[in-house]
Short mmCIF file of C-alpha atoms in Angstrom, two decimals:
data_model
loop_
_atom_site.label_atom_id
_atom_site.label_comp_id
_atom_site.label_asym_id
_atom_site.label_seq_id
_atom_site.Cartn_x
_atom_site.Cartn_y
_atom_site.Cartn_z
CA UNK A 1397 -14.58 -25.72 -34.48
CA UNK A 1398 -12.91 -22.95 -32.47
CA UNK A 1399 -12.77 -23.68 -28.75
CA UNK A 1400 -13.99 -21.08 -26.29
CA UNK A 1401 -11.01 -19.81 -24.29
CA UNK A 1402 -10.99 -20.83 -20.65
CA UNK A 1403 -11.63 -18.09 -18.08
CA UNK A 1404 -8.48 -16.20 -17.19
CA UNK A 1405 -7.20 -14.31 -14.17
CA UNK A 1406 -6.60 -10.75 -15.38
CA UNK A 1407 -5.19 -7.78 -13.46
CA UNK A 1408 -5.52 -4.39 -15.12
CA UNK A 1409 -2.75 -2.14 -13.78
CA UNK A 1410 -3.27 1.58 -14.24
CA UNK A 1411 -2.56 4.84 -12.48
CA UNK A 1412 -0.74 8.14 -12.71
CA UNK A 1413 2.55 8.48 -14.56
CA UNK A 1414 5.37 8.29 -12.04
CA UNK A 1415 3.25 6.49 -9.41
CA UNK A 1416 4.98 3.13 -9.92
CA UNK A 1417 3.18 1.22 -12.69
CA UNK A 1418 6.43 0.01 -14.25
CA UNK A 1419 7.69 -1.22 -10.88
CA UNK A 1420 4.39 -3.00 -10.20
CA UNK A 1421 4.39 -4.75 -13.58
CA UNK A 1422 8.04 -5.80 -13.26
CA UNK A 1423 7.33 -7.25 -9.82
CA UNK A 1424 4.33 -9.20 -11.14
CA UNK A 1425 6.47 -10.53 -13.99
CA UNK A 1426 9.11 -11.68 -11.48
CA UNK A 1427 6.30 -13.46 -9.59
CA UNK A 1428 5.37 -15.49 -12.66
CA UNK A 1429 2.62 -13.37 -14.16
CA UNK A 1430 2.36 -12.83 -17.92
CA UNK A 1431 2.73 -9.06 -18.38
CA UNK A 1432 1.72 -6.85 -21.31
CA UNK A 1433 2.17 -3.07 -21.07
CA UNK A 1434 0.36 -0.30 -22.97
CA UNK A 1435 -1.87 -2.70 -24.92
CA UNK A 1436 -4.42 -0.84 -27.11
CA UNK A 1437 -7.91 -1.79 -25.97
CA UNK A 1438 -8.91 -2.94 -29.48
CA UNK A 1439 -6.28 -5.72 -29.26
CA UNK A 1440 -7.47 -7.11 -25.93
CA UNK A 1441 -9.81 -9.72 -27.43
CA UNK A 1442 -7.08 -10.93 -29.78
CA UNK A 1443 -4.70 -11.33 -26.85
CA UNK A 1444 -7.22 -13.28 -24.77
CA UNK A 1445 -8.12 -15.53 -27.71
CA UNK A 1446 -4.50 -16.41 -28.47
CA UNK A 1447 -3.98 -20.10 -27.62
CA UNK A 1448 -1.14 -21.38 -25.52
CA UNK A 1449 2.03 -22.47 -27.27
CA UNK A 1450 2.26 -26.06 -28.46
CA UNK A 1451 2.98 -28.49 -25.65
CA UNK A 1452 1.34 -26.36 -22.96
CA UNK A 1453 -1.94 -27.17 -21.22
CA UNK A 1454 -4.44 -25.05 -19.30
CA UNK A 1455 -2.56 -26.03 -16.15
CA UNK A 1456 0.32 -23.92 -17.48
CA UNK A 1457 -1.90 -20.84 -17.88
CA UNK A 1458 -0.39 -17.88 -16.03
CA UNK A 1459 -2.38 -14.96 -14.63
CA UNK A 1460 -2.26 -11.97 -16.95
CA UNK A 1461 -1.35 -8.40 -15.95
CA UNK A 1462 -2.12 -5.65 -18.47
CA UNK A 1463 -0.63 -2.19 -18.03
CA UNK A 1464 -2.72 0.66 -19.35
CA UNK A 1465 -2.64 4.41 -18.74
CA UNK A 1466 -3.36 7.74 -20.39
CA UNK A 1467 -0.49 7.20 -22.86
CA UNK A 1468 -2.10 4.05 -24.27
CA UNK A 1469 -3.48 4.45 -27.79
CA UNK A 1470 -7.24 5.01 -27.74
CA UNK A 1471 -7.30 5.52 -23.96
CA UNK A 1472 -10.84 6.08 -22.68
CA UNK A 1473 -11.35 5.34 -18.98
CA UNK A 1474 -15.12 4.92 -19.27
CA UNK A 1475 -14.72 2.53 -22.21
CA UNK A 1476 -12.21 0.52 -20.21
CA UNK A 1477 -14.65 0.20 -17.32
CA UNK A 1478 -17.33 -1.06 -19.71
CA UNK A 1479 -14.85 -3.54 -21.18
CA UNK A 1480 -13.97 -4.85 -17.72
CA UNK A 1481 -17.66 -5.44 -16.97
CA UNK A 1482 -18.05 -7.34 -20.25
CA UNK A 1483 -15.03 -9.53 -19.55
CA UNK A 1484 -16.57 -10.53 -16.24
CA UNK A 1485 -20.20 -10.92 -17.24
CA UNK A 1486 -19.95 -12.34 -20.78
CA UNK A 1487 -16.72 -14.32 -20.68
CA UNK A 1488 -16.41 -15.29 -17.02
CA UNK A 1489 -12.88 -13.93 -16.65
CA UNK A 1490 -11.68 -13.08 -13.13
CA UNK A 1491 -10.81 -9.41 -13.70
CA UNK A 1492 -9.47 -7.03 -11.07
CA UNK A 1493 -8.21 -3.46 -11.39
CA UNK A 1494 -5.24 -1.98 -9.54
CA UNK A 1495 -4.80 1.79 -9.57
CA UNK A 1496 -1.54 3.41 -8.46
CA UNK A 1497 -2.08 6.89 -7.06
CA UNK A 1498 0.31 9.51 -5.67
CA UNK A 1499 0.18 13.08 -4.43
CA UNK A 1500 0.82 15.80 -7.01
CA UNK A 1501 3.73 17.32 -5.09
CA UNK A 1502 5.51 13.97 -4.85
CA UNK A 1503 4.98 13.29 -8.56
CA UNK A 1504 6.45 16.69 -9.38
CA UNK A 1505 9.47 15.88 -7.21
CA UNK A 1506 9.96 12.51 -8.94
CA UNK A 1507 9.81 14.05 -12.43
CA UNK A 1508 12.25 16.77 -11.36
CA UNK A 1509 14.70 14.24 -9.88
CA UNK A 1510 14.66 11.99 -12.95
CA UNK A 1511 14.63 14.97 -15.35
CA UNK A 1512 11.81 13.30 -17.28
CA UNK A 1513 8.99 15.22 -18.93
CA UNK A 1514 5.43 14.32 -18.03
CA UNK A 1515 3.94 12.49 -21.05
CA UNK A 1516 0.87 14.75 -21.07
CA UNK A 1517 2.84 17.98 -20.62
CA UNK A 1518 5.91 17.75 -22.85
CA UNK A 1519 6.13 21.53 -23.26
CA UNK A 1520 4.45 22.63 -20.02
CA UNK A 1521 5.09 22.24 -16.28
CA UNK A 1522 4.67 18.72 -14.93
CA UNK A 1523 1.83 19.94 -12.67
CA UNK A 1524 -0.31 20.60 -15.77
CA UNK A 1525 0.16 17.04 -17.03
CA UNK A 1526 -0.50 15.56 -13.59
CA UNK A 1527 -3.79 17.46 -13.28
CA UNK A 1528 -4.87 16.42 -16.78
CA UNK A 1529 -3.98 12.78 -16.21
CA UNK A 1530 -5.79 12.72 -12.87
CA UNK A 1531 -8.91 13.96 -14.65
CA UNK A 1532 -8.62 11.41 -17.48
CA UNK A 1533 -8.09 8.44 -15.15
CA UNK A 1534 -10.69 9.38 -12.51
CA UNK A 1535 -13.29 6.79 -13.68
CA UNK A 1536 -10.67 4.03 -13.43
CA UNK A 1537 -9.68 5.07 -9.93
CA UNK A 1538 -13.31 5.03 -8.79
CA UNK A 1539 -13.82 1.60 -10.33
CA UNK A 1540 -10.57 0.00 -9.13
CA UNK A 1541 -10.88 -2.83 -6.63
CA UNK A 1542 -7.44 -1.96 -5.25
CA UNK A 1543 -5.87 1.49 -4.89
CA UNK A 1544 -2.29 1.90 -3.67
CA UNK A 1545 -1.12 5.39 -2.79
CA UNK A 1546 2.64 5.36 -3.37
CA UNK A 1547 3.34 8.88 -2.06
CA UNK A 1548 5.47 7.60 0.83
CA UNK A 1549 6.62 4.38 -0.86
CA UNK A 1550 10.14 3.60 -1.94
CA UNK A 1551 10.55 1.28 -4.93
CA UNK A 1552 11.33 -1.60 -2.57
CA UNK A 1553 8.26 -0.88 -0.44
CA UNK A 1554 6.01 -0.95 -3.51
CA UNK A 1555 7.54 -4.21 -4.66
CA UNK A 1556 6.80 -5.76 -1.26
CA UNK A 1557 3.25 -4.43 -1.33
CA UNK A 1558 2.67 -6.01 -4.75
CA UNK A 1559 4.10 -9.33 -3.55
CA UNK A 1560 1.84 -9.29 -0.50
CA UNK A 1561 -1.27 -8.55 -2.53
CA UNK A 1562 -0.75 -10.63 -5.66
CA UNK A 1563 1.14 -13.77 -4.75
CA UNK A 1564 -0.21 -16.50 -7.03
CA UNK A 1565 -1.38 -18.62 -4.09
CA UNK A 1566 -3.76 -16.13 -2.51
CA UNK A 1567 -5.11 -16.83 0.93
CA UNK A 1568 -8.76 -16.56 1.93
CA UNK A 1569 -7.86 -14.50 5.00
CA UNK A 1570 -7.07 -10.80 4.57
CA UNK A 1571 -3.42 -9.76 4.40
CA UNK A 1572 -2.88 -8.07 7.77
CA UNK A 1573 -0.12 -5.48 8.25
CA UNK A 1574 0.76 -3.88 11.59
CA UNK A 1575 2.58 -0.61 10.91
CA UNK A 1576 4.43 1.79 13.19
CA UNK A 1577 5.15 5.36 12.09
CA UNK A 1578 5.97 8.88 13.28
CA UNK A 1579 3.35 11.62 12.99
CA UNK A 1580 6.12 14.19 12.55
CA UNK A 1581 7.20 12.37 9.37
CA UNK A 1582 3.73 12.15 7.82
CA UNK A 1583 0.60 10.06 8.29
CA UNK A 1584 0.46 6.77 6.33
CA UNK A 1585 -2.06 7.03 3.51
CA UNK A 1586 -2.99 3.35 3.30
CA UNK A 1587 -3.97 2.76 6.95
CA UNK A 1588 -7.42 1.31 7.61
CA UNK A 1589 -7.20 1.79 11.39
CA UNK A 1590 -4.91 4.26 13.13
CA UNK A 1591 -4.05 4.58 16.84
CA UNK A 1592 -2.18 7.52 18.39
CA UNK A 1593 0.34 6.44 21.05
CA UNK A 1594 1.52 9.93 21.95
CA UNK A 1595 -0.40 9.79 25.24
CA UNK A 1596 2.19 7.34 26.62
CA UNK A 1597 5.39 8.45 28.36
CA UNK A 1598 8.10 9.24 25.86
CA UNK A 1599 11.48 7.40 26.08
CA UNK A 1600 13.04 10.01 23.81
CA UNK A 1601 13.60 12.31 26.80
CA UNK A 1602 15.65 9.69 28.67
CA UNK A 1603 19.27 10.02 27.58
CA UNK A 1604 19.98 6.29 27.92
CA UNK A 1605 16.89 5.32 25.90
CA UNK A 1606 16.92 7.98 23.16
CA UNK A 1607 19.23 6.11 20.74
CA UNK A 1608 17.36 2.82 21.24
CA UNK A 1609 14.06 1.70 19.74
CA UNK A 1610 10.80 0.17 20.87
CA UNK A 1611 12.26 -3.27 20.18
CA UNK A 1612 14.63 -2.91 23.15
CA UNK A 1613 13.52 -4.42 26.46
CA UNK A 1614 14.54 -1.31 28.44
CA UNK A 1615 12.42 0.93 26.22
CA UNK A 1616 9.47 -1.46 26.44
CA UNK A 1617 9.71 -1.53 30.23
CA UNK A 1618 9.84 2.26 30.42
CA UNK A 1619 6.70 2.64 28.26
CA UNK A 1620 4.87 -0.07 30.20
CA UNK A 1621 5.30 1.92 33.42
CA UNK A 1622 2.84 4.52 32.16
CA UNK A 1623 -0.34 4.24 34.29
CA UNK A 1624 -2.54 4.29 31.19
CA UNK A 1625 -0.53 1.69 29.29
CA UNK A 1626 -1.87 -1.72 30.25
CA UNK A 1627 -5.57 -0.94 30.25
CA UNK A 1628 -5.52 1.07 27.02
CA UNK A 1629 -3.43 -1.40 25.03
CA UNK A 1630 -5.54 -4.31 26.24
CA UNK A 1631 -8.66 -2.51 25.04
CA UNK A 1632 -7.08 -1.90 21.63
CA UNK A 1633 -6.16 -5.59 21.34
CA UNK A 1634 -9.70 -6.63 22.22
CA UNK A 1635 -11.13 -4.13 19.73
CA UNK A 1636 -8.95 -5.48 16.93
CA UNK A 1637 -9.85 -9.08 17.79
CA UNK A 1638 -13.49 -8.06 17.34
CA UNK A 1639 -13.11 -5.95 14.20
CA UNK A 1640 -10.68 -7.99 12.09
CA UNK A 1641 -13.00 -11.00 11.59
CA UNK A 1642 -15.79 -8.63 10.58
CA UNK A 1643 -13.55 -7.09 7.93
CA UNK A 1644 -12.81 -10.59 6.62
CA UNK A 1645 -16.50 -11.46 6.52
CA UNK A 1646 -17.10 -8.31 4.51
CA UNK A 1647 -14.62 -9.47 1.85
CA UNK A 1648 -11.80 -7.03 2.67
CA UNK A 1649 -8.56 -8.47 1.30
CA UNK A 1650 -5.97 -6.14 2.88
CA UNK A 1651 -5.99 -4.51 6.30
CA UNK A 1652 -3.35 -2.12 7.65
CA UNK A 1653 -3.44 -1.20 11.34
CA UNK A 1654 -1.14 1.74 12.08
CA UNK A 1655 0.29 2.86 15.43
CA UNK A 1656 1.84 6.32 15.55
CA UNK A 1657 3.95 8.29 17.99
CA UNK A 1658 5.89 11.50 17.46
CA UNK A 1659 9.09 10.19 15.86
CA UNK A 1660 8.06 6.61 15.07
CA UNK A 1661 10.98 5.01 16.94
CA UNK A 1662 9.84 4.12 20.47
CA UNK A 1663 6.20 4.00 21.57
CA UNK A 1664 4.62 3.09 18.24
CA UNK A 1665 7.26 0.42 17.57
CA UNK A 1666 6.79 -1.22 20.95
CA UNK A 1667 2.99 -1.21 20.79
CA UNK A 1668 2.98 -2.53 17.21
CA UNK A 1669 5.23 -5.42 18.27
CA UNK A 1670 3.06 -6.22 21.29
CA UNK A 1671 -0.23 -6.07 19.39
CA UNK A 1672 1.20 -8.23 16.59
CA UNK A 1673 2.16 -10.91 19.12
CA UNK A 1674 -1.31 -10.76 20.64
CA UNK A 1675 -2.97 -11.13 17.24
CA UNK A 1676 -0.65 -13.98 16.29
CA UNK A 1677 -1.60 -15.82 19.48
CA UNK A 1678 -5.25 -15.16 18.59
CA UNK A 1679 -4.86 -16.97 15.25
CA UNK A 1680 -4.10 -14.10 12.89
CA UNK A 1681 -1.00 -13.85 10.67
CA UNK A 1682 0.20 -10.24 10.87
CA UNK A 1683 3.20 -8.77 9.09
CA UNK A 1684 4.98 -6.05 11.09
CA UNK A 1685 6.50 -3.01 9.38
CA UNK A 1686 8.32 -0.13 11.12
CA UNK A 1687 8.32 2.84 8.74
CA UNK A 1688 10.45 5.28 10.74
CA UNK A 1689 12.29 3.14 13.27
CA UNK A 1690 15.65 3.68 11.57
CA UNK A 1691 15.24 7.47 11.40
CA UNK A 1692 17.63 9.51 13.52
CA UNK A 1693 16.18 10.85 16.81
CA UNK A 1694 15.61 14.60 16.75
CA UNK A 1695 14.64 16.78 19.69
CA UNK A 1696 12.97 19.29 17.37
CA UNK A 1697 10.47 16.66 16.24
CA UNK A 1698 9.47 15.75 19.78
CA UNK A 1699 8.27 19.31 20.43
CA UNK A 1700 8.34 19.48 24.23
CA UNK A 1701 10.33 17.93 27.05
CA UNK A 1702 7.99 16.85 29.89
CA UNK A 1703 8.01 19.55 32.61
CA UNK A 1704 10.30 21.77 30.54
CA UNK A 1705 10.28 24.36 27.80
CA UNK A 1706 9.68 23.62 24.13
CA UNK A 1707 12.61 21.95 22.41
CA UNK A 1708 14.74 24.29 20.36
CA UNK A 1709 14.61 23.75 16.62
#
């Protein structure tokens, strides 16, 4: 008699061409996942029913990541959604969907840099293929439990994001990231909460502090002298201590709290470091990331010197 296969952990990885699916799957494979890319949907049952090799037990079962996108034979986003529901409800498999998104302009830039043709626009501009693929995959994006926008991600940043989200020993608490960034270099797309630190005094206009960062004690002391600093940051810390447990109770797995200033090198870095220490002392386990801290200081980005004319571009 044929045994019923044990429930499996399955991650369906999809998204737009050029958004990072290959990088995500390679990272999962490096983490110990079994990875299959571009599997036709009609072969999914056969794959799941395939027994382990001789000498292996269910304890050796690895989580399974399946890559699928608009290039996959027989691709039908609505049919895939129905298949996911069936895998959960009829077979008891733990199925989750990850969708990798990206802005159209960034995808066009990536295709131009690599000199690759978009798979859905081999004889037309890449923008046509991107628009078509976005339309075809829309049901999957709406259904996906996790969406990662890779517009501002490097390959290394996406790899780290995948490791944080899909380590095999997953924690019950949400993965908490404290991020600093510069508004002049773009707003982070994956932030759940965002705080603007541009109301604080700006170390950029002090010659001795300009080349330093918010991790330096002198910069931190300068920012802390702002009359609004202590009360406002304390209120933010208290707000986060109240909100973060509620997010966890609601089942949110990943939380990114972003602090921004103009260039992303001084005020946002210092406040992110301080808030992370506060949250750590309060029992949370934050990871700190400084997106623009290593960027070169530029007067043109800072717009205006206090008490003086606009900076010259």
